[in-house]
Amino acid sequence: MKRITIAIDGFSSTGKSTIAKQLAKELEYIYVDSGAMYRAVAYYAMQQGFIGPNGLDAAALVAALDGISLSFQWVPGSEDAAMFLNGENIEAPIRTLAVSQQVSPVAAIAEVREKLVAIQQQMGAQKGVVMDGRDIGTVVFPEAELKLYLTASADTRAHRRYKELLDKGEKVSFEAVLKNVQDRDYIDSHRETSPLKKADGAIEIDNSDMGLKEQFERILSHAHSLIHP
Ligand code: DC
């Protein structure tokens, strides 16, 4: 059976990872959460003291990039693969609001992107991959057979993210989450290196008022029509 590459891009909390995981499961493809990799580098920068009261020391982070080893590994008792940084499971800390607040400037560094894009391209080299992020259809896999661009209003997305954080026991205010969503939208779409934009040929889906089931069925039928033309 023909195996394809599925690239899903969009702003934060547009439900990319939920759809990507469902698709990967249904098609028996690999799922790669590229945002987790940028989060891991931001977490590393925080741990190493490269992010302080005066902001991010990009030069120090770039100089230390060779010391960063990233992998996705399965851990017993979890349905999804976890993000590992230099052998340590960092899946929980990278999902906190503290990391969300630091990740966009880190992801704007060209050298960081170069390193992560190379790893992502290697992960998807055999096709049969669903990858989500901001530049998957534009930079990582511009030749992907199926490209999706998910959107939803900032308010809808902030409510989704707020609920997720509360469910995980994080004490955050809705206003802080909304501000973070808006700040990241701005930085992710205005940075110089591979800003978020709709890829050529991408199918745009606004899911502000669309149920997950309807969205999934629509996307799956696009995938099937490419796999069994
Ligand atoms: O998808 P996410 O919210 O976990 O991504 C975290 C950050 O990483 C996001 O604010 C922008 C950045 N990112 C990126 O620049 N390129 C990607 N392919 C994926 C994420």
PDB file of C-alpha atoms and ligand atoms in Angstrom:
ATOM      1  CA  MET A   1       0.000   0.000   0.000  1.00  0.00           C
ATOM      2  CA  LYS A   2       1.246   3.503  -0.842  1.00  0.00           C
ATOM      3  CA  ARG A   3       2.575   5.331   2.223  1.00  0.00           C
ATOM      4  CA  ILE A   4       2.295   9.111   2.317  1.00  0.00           C
ATOM      5  CA  THR A   5       3.558  12.024   4.408  1.00  0.00           C
ATOM      6  CA  ILE A   6       0.986  14.072   6.294  1.00  0.00           C
ATOM      7  CA  ALA A   7       2.027  17.578   7.385  1.00  0.00           C
ATOM      8  CA  ILE A   8      -0.199  19.451   9.845  1.00  0.00           C
ATOM      9  CA  ASP A   9       0.483  23.086  10.672  1.00  0.00           C
ATOM     10  CA  GLY A  10      -1.355  25.751  12.611  1.00  0.00           C
ATOM     11  CA  PHE A  11      -1.262  28.075  15.607  1.00  0.00           C
ATOM     12  CA  SER A  12      -0.998  26.686  19.132  1.00  0.00           C
ATOM     13  CA  SER A  13      -3.969  24.716  20.487  1.00  0.00           C
ATOM     14  CA  THR A  14      -5.725  24.247  17.173  1.00  0.00           C
ATOM     15  CA  GLY A  15      -6.015  20.537  18.004  1.00  0.00           C
ATOM     16  CA  LYS A  16      -3.195  19.516  15.665  1.00  0.00           C
ATOM     17  CA  SER A  17      -1.746  16.868  17.935  1.00  0.00           C
ATOM     18  CA  THR A  18      -5.118  15.256  18.722  1.00  0.00           C
ATOM     19  CA  ILE A  19      -5.903  14.871  15.025  1.00  0.00           C
ATOM     20  CA  ALA A  20      -2.345  13.842  14.165  1.00  0.00           C
ATOM     21  CA  LYS A  21      -2.324  11.090  16.815  1.00  0.00           C
ATOM     22  CA  GLN A  22      -5.706   9.766  15.664  1.00  0.00           C
ATOM     23  CA  LEU A  23      -4.578   9.707  12.037  1.00  0.00           C
ATOM     24  CA  ALA A  24      -1.296   7.983  12.874  1.00  0.00           C
ATOM     25  CA  LYS A  25      -3.142   5.335  14.877  1.00  0.00           C
ATOM     26  CA  GLU A  26      -5.728   4.718  12.165  1.00  0.00           C
ATOM     27  CA  LEU A  27      -3.158   4.525   9.344  1.00  0.00           C
ATOM     28  CA  GLU A  28      -0.482   2.790  11.474  1.00  0.00           C
ATOM     29  CA  TYR A  29       1.924   5.655  10.782  1.00  0.00           C
ATOM     30  CA  ILE A  30       4.561   7.243  13.022  1.00  0.00           C
ATOM     31  CA  TYR A  31       3.431  10.414  14.817  1.00  0.00           C
ATOM     32  CA  VAL A  32       5.986  13.169  15.448  1.00  0.00           C
ATOM     33  CA  ASP A  33       5.149  16.125  17.682  1.00  0.00           C
ATOM     34  CA  SER A  34       7.700  18.663  16.431  1.00  0.00           C
ATOM     35  CA  GLY A  35       6.561  21.254  18.982  1.00  0.00           C
ATOM     36  CA  ALA A  36       7.759  18.917  21.764  1.00  0.00           C
ATOM     37  CA  MET A  37      11.262  19.170  20.299  1.00  0.00           C
ATOM     38  CA  TYR A  38      11.240  22.995  20.405  1.00  0.00           C
ATOM     39  CA  ARG A  39       9.831  22.794  23.923  1.00  0.00           C
ATOM     40  CA  ALA A  40      12.669  20.428  24.880  1.00  0.00           C
ATOM     41  CA  VAL A  41      15.295  22.902  23.645  1.00  0.00           C
ATOM     42  CA  ALA A  42      13.565  25.740  25.551  1.00  0.00           C
ATOM     43  CA  TYR A  43      13.503  23.576  28.685  1.00  0.00           C
ATOM     44  CA  TYR A  44      17.211  22.848  28.235  1.00  0.00           C
ATOM     45  CA  ALA A  45      17.939  26.587  27.868  1.00  0.00           C
ATOM     46  CA  MET A  46      16.025  27.261  31.100  1.00  0.00           C
ATOM     47  CA  GLN A  47      17.880  24.470  32.940  1.00  0.00           C
ATOM     48  CA  GLN A  48      21.261  25.725  31.760  1.00  0.00           C
ATOM     49  CA  GLY A  49      20.512  29.297  32.845  1.00  0.00           C
ATOM     50  CA  PHE A  50      20.471  30.645  29.286  1.00  0.00           C
ATOM     51  CA  ILE A  51      17.147  32.325  30.012  1.00  0.00           C
ATOM     52  CA  GLY A  52      17.367  34.906  32.776  1.00  0.00           C
ATOM     53  CA  PRO A  53      15.836  38.216  33.817  1.00  0.00           C
ATOM     54  CA  ASN A  54      17.418  39.832  30.765  1.00  0.00           C
ATOM     55  CA  GLY A  55      15.868  37.341  28.383  1.00  0.00           C
ATOM     56  CA  LEU A  56      17.390  34.614  26.258  1.00  0.00           C
ATOM     57  CA  ASP A  57      21.152  34.312  25.665  1.00  0.00           C
ATOM     58  CA  ALA A  58      20.828  32.967  22.121  1.00  0.00           C
ATOM     59  CA  ALA A  59      24.593  32.793  21.523  1.00  0.00           C
ATOM     60  CA  ALA A  60      25.116  30.586  24.590  1.00  0.00           C
ATOM     61  CA  LEU A  61      22.287  28.281  23.537  1.00  0.00           C
ATOM     62  CA  VAL A  62      23.612  27.995  19.979  1.00  0.00           C
ATOM     63  CA  ALA A  63      27.087  27.167  21.332  1.00  0.00           C
ATOM     64  CA  ALA A  64      25.583  24.388  23.453  1.00  0.00           C
ATOM     65  CA  LEU A  65      23.371  22.836  20.763  1.00  0.00           C
ATOM     66  CA  ASP A  66      25.728  19.911  20.095  1.00  0.00           C
ATOM     67  CA  GLY A  67      25.183  18.801  23.675  1.00  0.00           C
ATOM     68  CA  ILE A  68      21.466  18.282  23.118  1.00  0.00           C
ATOM     69  CA  SER A  69      20.233  14.823  22.226  1.00  0.00           C
ATOM     70  CA  LEU A  70      16.508  14.407  21.629  1.00  0.00           C
ATOM     71  CA  SER A  71      14.434  11.256  21.194  1.00  0.00           C
ATOM     72  CA  PHE A  72      10.856  10.055  21.494  1.00  0.00           C
ATOM     73  CA  GLN A  73      10.597   6.929  23.637  1.00  0.00           C
ATOM     74  CA  TRP A  74       7.748   4.741  24.793  1.00  0.00           C
ATOM     75  CA  VAL A  75       7.262   4.551  28.535  1.00  0.00           C
ATOM     76  CA  PRO A  76       5.241   1.786  30.200  1.00  0.00           C
ATOM     77  CA  GLY A  77       1.701   2.796  31.107  1.00  0.00           C
ATOM     78  CA  SER A  78       1.472   5.645  28.601  1.00  0.00           C
ATOM     79  CA  GLU A  79      -0.319   5.589  25.260  1.00  0.00           C
ATOM     80  CA  ASP A  80       1.969   8.149  23.645  1.00  0.00           C
ATOM     81  CA  ALA A  81       5.723   8.352  23.208  1.00  0.00           C
ATOM     82  CA  ALA A  82       7.438  10.751  25.615  1.00  0.00           C
ATOM     83  CA  MET A  83      10.043  13.407  24.851  1.00  0.00           C
ATOM     84  CA  PHE A  84      13.505  12.555  26.192  1.00  0.00           C
ATOM     85  CA  LEU A  85      16.332  15.072  26.516  1.00  0.00           C
ATOM     86  CA  ASN A  86      19.808  13.579  27.028  1.00  0.00           C
ATOM     87  CA  GLY A  87      18.251  10.378  28.350  1.00  0.00           C
ATOM     88  CA  GLU A  88      15.797  12.074  30.738  1.00  0.00           C
ATOM     89  CA  ASN A  89      12.013  11.914  30.358  1.00  0.00           C
ATOM     90  CA  ILE A  90      10.933  15.578  30.217  1.00  0.00           C
ATOM     91  CA  GLU A  91       7.400  15.036  28.904  1.00  0.00           C
ATOM     92  CA  ALA A  92       5.696  16.611  31.952  1.00  0.00           C
ATOM     93  CA  PRO A  93       7.803  19.771  32.436  1.00  0.00           C
ATOM     94  CA  ILE A  94       7.772  20.741  28.751  1.00  0.00           C
ATOM     95  CA  ARG A  95       3.958  21.024  28.833  1.00  0.00           C
ATOM     96  CA  THR A  96       3.882  23.658  31.593  1.00  0.00           C
ATOM     97  CA  LEU A  97       2.937  27.290  31.012  1.00  0.00           C
ATOM     98  CA  ALA A  98       6.467  28.275  32.141  1.00  0.00           C
ATOM     99  CA  VAL A  99       7.956  26.468  29.131  1.00  0.00           C
ATOM    100  CA  SER A 100       5.196  27.731  26.792  1.00  0.00           C
ATOM    101  CA  GLN A 101       6.200  31.266  27.816  1.00  0.00           C
ATOM    102  CA  GLN A 102       9.829  30.742  26.761  1.00  0.00           C
ATOM    103  CA  VAL A 103       9.553  28.526  23.703  1.00  0.00           C
ATOM    104  CA  SER A 104       8.727  30.965  20.887  1.00  0.00           C
ATOM    105  CA  PRO A 105      11.968  33.034  21.095  1.00  0.00           C
ATOM    106  CA  VAL A 106      13.944  29.773  21.240  1.00  0.00           C
ATOM    107  CA  ALA A 107      12.098  28.466  18.167  1.00  0.00           C
ATOM    108  CA  ALA A 108      12.938  31.682  16.312  1.00  0.00           C
ATOM    109  CA  ILE A 109      16.704  30.922  16.394  1.00  0.00           C
ATOM    110  CA  ALA A 110      17.831  29.790  12.929  1.00  0.00           C
ATOM    111  CA  GLU A 111      20.465  27.332  14.265  1.00  0.00           C
ATOM    112  CA  VAL A 112      17.906  25.670  16.548  1.00  0.00           C
ATOM    113  CA  ARG A 113      15.544  25.237  13.608  1.00  0.00           C
ATOM    114  CA  GLU A 114      18.295  23.874  11.384  1.00  0.00           C
ATOM    115  CA  LYS A 115      19.157  21.184  13.922  1.00  0.00           C
ATOM    116  CA  LEU A 116      15.564  20.163  14.598  1.00  0.00           C
ATOM    117  CA  VAL A 117      14.458  20.226  10.942  1.00  0.00           C
ATOM    118  CA  ALA A 118      17.314  17.822  10.071  1.00  0.00           C
ATOM    119  CA  ILE A 119      16.177  15.379  12.795  1.00  0.00           C
ATOM    120  CA  GLN A 120      12.534  15.695  11.679  1.00  0.00           C
ATOM    121  CA  GLN A 121      13.399  15.019   8.033  1.00  0.00           C
ATOM    122  CA  GLN A 122      15.289  11.914   9.085  1.00  0.00           C
ATOM    123  CA  MET A 123      12.332  10.703  11.177  1.00  0.00           C
ATOM    124  CA  GLY A 124      10.035  11.009   8.158  1.00  0.00           C
ATOM    125  CA  ALA A 125      12.456   9.805   5.497  1.00  0.00           C
ATOM    126  CA  GLN A 126      10.600   6.501   5.022  1.00  0.00           C
ATOM    127  CA  LYS A 127       7.188   8.246   4.712  1.00  0.00           C
ATOM    128  CA  GLY A 128       4.272   6.792   6.686  1.00  0.00           C
ATOM    129  CA  VAL A 129       4.524   9.760   9.045  1.00  0.00           C
ATOM    130  CA  VAL A 130       2.135  12.320  10.489  1.00  0.00           C
ATOM    131  CA  MET A 131       4.009  15.353  11.795  1.00  0.00           C
ATOM    132  CA  ASP A 132       2.527  18.490  13.308  1.00  0.00           C
ATOM    133  CA  GLY A 133       4.084  21.908  13.911  1.00  0.00           C
ATOM    134  CA  ARG A 134       4.428  25.321  12.306  1.00  0.00           C
ATOM    135  CA  ASP A 135       6.676  24.720   9.290  1.00  0.00           C
ATOM    136  CA  ILE A 136       6.054  21.088   8.383  1.00  0.00           C
ATOM    137  CA  GLY A 137       4.284  21.715   5.065  1.00  0.00           C
ATOM    138  CA  THR A 138       6.461  24.725   4.183  1.00  0.00           C
ATOM    139  CA  VAL A 139       9.987  23.658   5.211  1.00  0.00           C
ATOM    140  CA  VAL A 140      10.291  20.159   6.677  1.00  0.00           C
ATOM    141  CA  PHE A 141       8.206  18.276   4.082  1.00  0.00           C
ATOM    142  CA  PRO A 142       7.246  20.697   1.298  1.00  0.00           C
ATOM    143  CA  GLU A 143       6.597  17.627  -0.888  1.00  0.00           C
ATOM    144  CA  ALA A 144       4.122  16.072   1.602  1.00  0.00           C
ATOM    145  CA  GLU A 145       1.190  14.484  -0.214  1.00  0.00           C
ATOM    146  CA  LEU A 146      -1.311  15.794   2.343  1.00  0.00           C
ATOM    147  CA  LYS A 147      -0.890  19.198   3.974  1.00  0.00           C
ATOM    148  CA  LEU A 148      -3.356  20.590   6.476  1.00  0.00           C
ATOM    149  CA  TYR A 149      -3.597  24.035   8.002  1.00  0.00           C
ATOM    150  CA  LEU A 150      -5.754  24.112  11.125  1.00  0.00           C
ATOM    151  CA  THR A 151      -7.168  27.324  12.523  1.00  0.00           C
ATOM    152  CA  ALA A 152      -9.534  28.417  15.306  1.00  0.00           C
ATOM    153  CA  SER A 153     -10.122  31.710  17.097  1.00  0.00           C
ATOM    154  CA  ALA A 154      -7.596  32.712  19.790  1.00  0.00           C
ATOM    155  CA  ASP A 155     -10.359  32.658  22.402  1.00  0.00           C
ATOM    156  CA  THR A 156     -11.445  29.114  21.503  1.00  0.00           C
ATOM    157  CA  ARG A 157      -7.836  27.937  21.566  1.00  0.00           C
ATOM    158  CA  ALA A 158      -7.086  29.609  24.908  1.00  0.00           C
ATOM    159  CA  HIS A 159     -10.145  27.932  26.452  1.00  0.00           C
ATOM    160  CA  ARG A 160      -8.897  24.531  25.206  1.00  0.00           C
ATOM    161  CA  ARG A 161      -5.379  25.102  26.557  1.00  0.00           C
ATOM    162  CA  TYR A 162      -6.698  26.504  29.870  1.00  0.00           C
ATOM    163  CA  LYS A 163      -8.817  23.392  30.413  1.00  0.00           C
ATOM    164  CA  GLU A 164      -5.863  21.114  29.584  1.00  0.00           C
ATOM    165  CA  LEU A 165      -3.619  22.872  32.109  1.00  0.00           C
ATOM    166  CA  LEU A 166      -6.302  22.814  34.824  1.00  0.00           C
ATOM    167  CA  ASP A 167      -6.891  19.100  34.157  1.00  0.00           C
ATOM    168  CA  LYS A 168      -3.169  18.547  34.752  1.00  0.00           C
ATOM    169  CA  GLY A 169      -3.416  20.390  38.073  1.00  0.00           C
ATOM    170  CA  GLU A 170      -1.576  23.558  36.997  1.00  0.00           C
ATOM    171  CA  LYS A 171      -2.859  26.710  38.677  1.00  0.00           C
ATOM    172  CA  VAL A 172      -3.093  29.310  35.924  1.00  0.00           C
ATOM    173  CA  SER A 173      -5.455  32.139  35.070  1.00  0.00           C
ATOM    174  CA  PHE A 174      -7.408  32.191  31.820  1.00  0.00           C
ATOM    175  CA  GLU A 175      -5.990  35.663  31.081  1.00  0.00           C
ATOM    176  CA  ALA A 176      -2.393  34.362  31.343  1.00  0.00           C
ATOM    177  CA  VAL A 177      -3.179  31.492  28.976  1.00  0.00           C
ATOM    178  CA  LEU A 178      -4.916  33.794  26.465  1.00  0.00           C
ATOM    179  CA  LYS A 179      -1.985  36.208  26.552  1.00  0.00           C
ATOM    180  CA  ASN A 180       0.461  33.349  25.983  1.00  0.00           C
ATOM    181  CA  VAL A 181      -1.579  32.078  23.013  1.00  0.00           C
ATOM    182  CA  GLN A 182      -1.665  35.578  21.485  1.00  0.00           C
ATOM    183  CA  ASP A 183       2.039  36.249  22.137  1.00  0.00           C
ATOM    184  CA  ARG A 184       3.067  32.942  20.578  1.00  0.00           C
ATOM    185  CA  ASP A 185       0.758  33.502  17.591  1.00  0.00           C
ATOM    186  CA  TYR A 186       2.523  36.784  16.968  1.00  0.00           C
ATOM    187  CA  ILE A 187       6.113  35.563  17.395  1.00  0.00           C
ATOM    188  CA  ASP A 188       5.545  32.262  15.528  1.00  0.00           C
ATOM    189  CA  SER A 189       4.045  34.020  12.517  1.00  0.00           C
ATOM    190  CA  HIS A 190       6.374  37.059  12.401  1.00  0.00           C
ATOM    191  CA  ARG A 191       9.800  35.490  12.972  1.00  0.00           C
ATOM    192  CA  GLU A 192      12.349  35.729  10.180  1.00  0.00           C
ATOM    193  CA  THR A 193      13.144  32.013   9.874  1.00  0.00           C
ATOM    194  CA  SER A 194      10.271  29.836   8.652  1.00  0.00           C
ATOM    195  CA  PRO A 195       7.341  31.784  10.093  1.00  0.00           C
ATOM    196  CA  LEU A 196       4.040  29.967  10.421  1.00  0.00           C
ATOM    197  CA  LYS A 197       2.031  30.336   7.245  1.00  0.00           C
ATOM    198  CA  LYS A 198      -0.279  28.219   5.188  1.00  0.00           C
ATOM    199  CA  ALA A 199       1.758  25.970   2.877  1.00  0.00           C
ATOM    200  CA  ASP A 200       1.089  25.897  -0.857  1.00  0.00           C
ATOM    201  CA  GLY A 201      -1.555  23.310  -1.509  1.00  0.00           C
ATOM    202  CA  ALA A 202      -2.585  22.986   2.161  1.00  0.00           C
ATOM    203  CA  ILE A 203      -6.205  22.336   3.037  1.00  0.00           C
ATOM    204  CA  GLU A 204      -7.396  24.903   5.576  1.00  0.00           C
ATOM    205  CA  ILE A 205      -9.814  23.775   8.266  1.00  0.00           C
ATOM    206  CA  ASP A 206     -11.285  26.190  10.809  1.00  0.00           C
ATOM    207  CA  ASN A 207     -12.359  23.960  13.681  1.00  0.00           C
ATOM    208  CA  SER A 208     -13.702  26.665  16.036  1.00  0.00           C
ATOM    209  CA  ASP A 209     -17.174  25.136  15.733  1.00  0.00           C
ATOM    210  CA  MET A 210     -16.356  21.706  14.389  1.00  0.00           C
ATOM    211  CA  GLY A 211     -16.501  18.478  16.410  1.00  0.00           C
ATOM    212  CA  LEU A 212     -13.465  16.245  16.536  1.00  0.00           C
ATOM    213  CA  LYS A 213     -15.282  13.354  14.850  1.00  0.00           C
ATOM    214  CA  GLU A 214     -16.376  15.418  11.850  1.00  0.00           C
ATOM    215  CA  GLN A 215     -12.912  16.900  11.488  1.00  0.00           C
ATOM    216  CA  PHE A 216     -11.216  13.516  11.726  1.00  0.00           C
ATOM    217  CA  GLU A 217     -13.526  11.902   9.168  1.00  0.00           C
ATOM    218  CA  ARG A 218     -12.976  14.739   6.712  1.00  0.00           C
ATOM    219  CA  ILE A 219      -9.210  14.533   7.001  1.00  0.00           C
ATOM    220  CA  LEU A 220      -9.149  10.742   6.907  1.00  0.00           C
ATOM    221  CA  SER A 221     -11.134  10.729   3.689  1.00  0.00           C
ATOM    222  CA  HIS A 222      -8.550  13.105   2.137  1.00  0.00           C
ATOM    223  CA  ALA A 223      -5.794  10.730   3.276  1.00  0.00           C
ATOM    224  CA  HIS A 224      -7.587   7.656   1.864  1.00  0.00           C
ATOM    225  CA  SER A 225      -8.075   9.322  -1.491  1.00  0.00           C
ATOM    226  CA  LEU A 226      -4.300   9.871  -1.710  1.00  0.00           C
ATOM    227  CA  ILE A 227      -3.356   6.420  -0.439  1.00  0.00           C
ATOM    228  CA  HIS A 228      -5.805   4.562  -2.725  1.00  0.00           C
ATOM    229  CA  PRO A 229      -6.120   6.914  -5.709  1.00  0.00           C
TER     230      PRO A 229
HETATM  231  O1   DC B   1       2.916  22.967  19.045  1.00  0.00           O
HETATM  232  P1   DC B   1       3.449  23.526  20.364  1.00  0.00           P
HETATM  233  O2   DC B   1       2.559  24.562  20.979  1.00  0.00           O
HETATM  234  O3   DC B   1       3.814  22.458  21.334  1.00  0.00           O
HETATM  235  O4   DC B   1       4.808  24.245  19.929  1.00  0.00           O
HETATM  236  C1   DC B   1       5.605  24.939  20.847  1.00  0.00           C
HETATM  237  C2   DC B   1       6.324  26.085  20.163  1.00  0.00           C
HETATM  238  O5   DC B   1       7.316  25.575  19.271  1.00  0.00           O
HETATM  239  C3   DC B   1       5.459  27.012  19.342  1.00  0.00           C
HETATM  240  O6   DC B   1       5.119  28.188  20.053  1.00  0.00           O
HETATM  241  C4   DC B   1       6.283  27.350  18.138  1.00  0.00           C
HETATM  242  C5   DC B   1       7.368  26.333  18.093  1.00  0.00           C
HETATM  243  N1   DC B   1       7.291  25.418  16.941  1.00  0.00           N
HETATM  244  C6   DC B   1       7.909  25.818  15.780  1.00  0.00           C
HETATM  245  O7   DC B   1       8.406  26.935  15.703  1.00  0.00           O
HETATM  246  N2   DC B   1       7.962  24.962  14.723  1.00  0.00           N
HETATM  247  C7   DC B   1       7.407  23.749  14.781  1.00  0.00           C
HETATM  248  N3   DC B   1       7.496  22.925  13.733  1.00  0.00           N
HETATM  249  C8   DC B   1       6.743  23.331  15.964  1.00  0.00           C
HETATM  250  C9   DC B   1       6.695  24.207  17.035  1.00  0.00           C
END
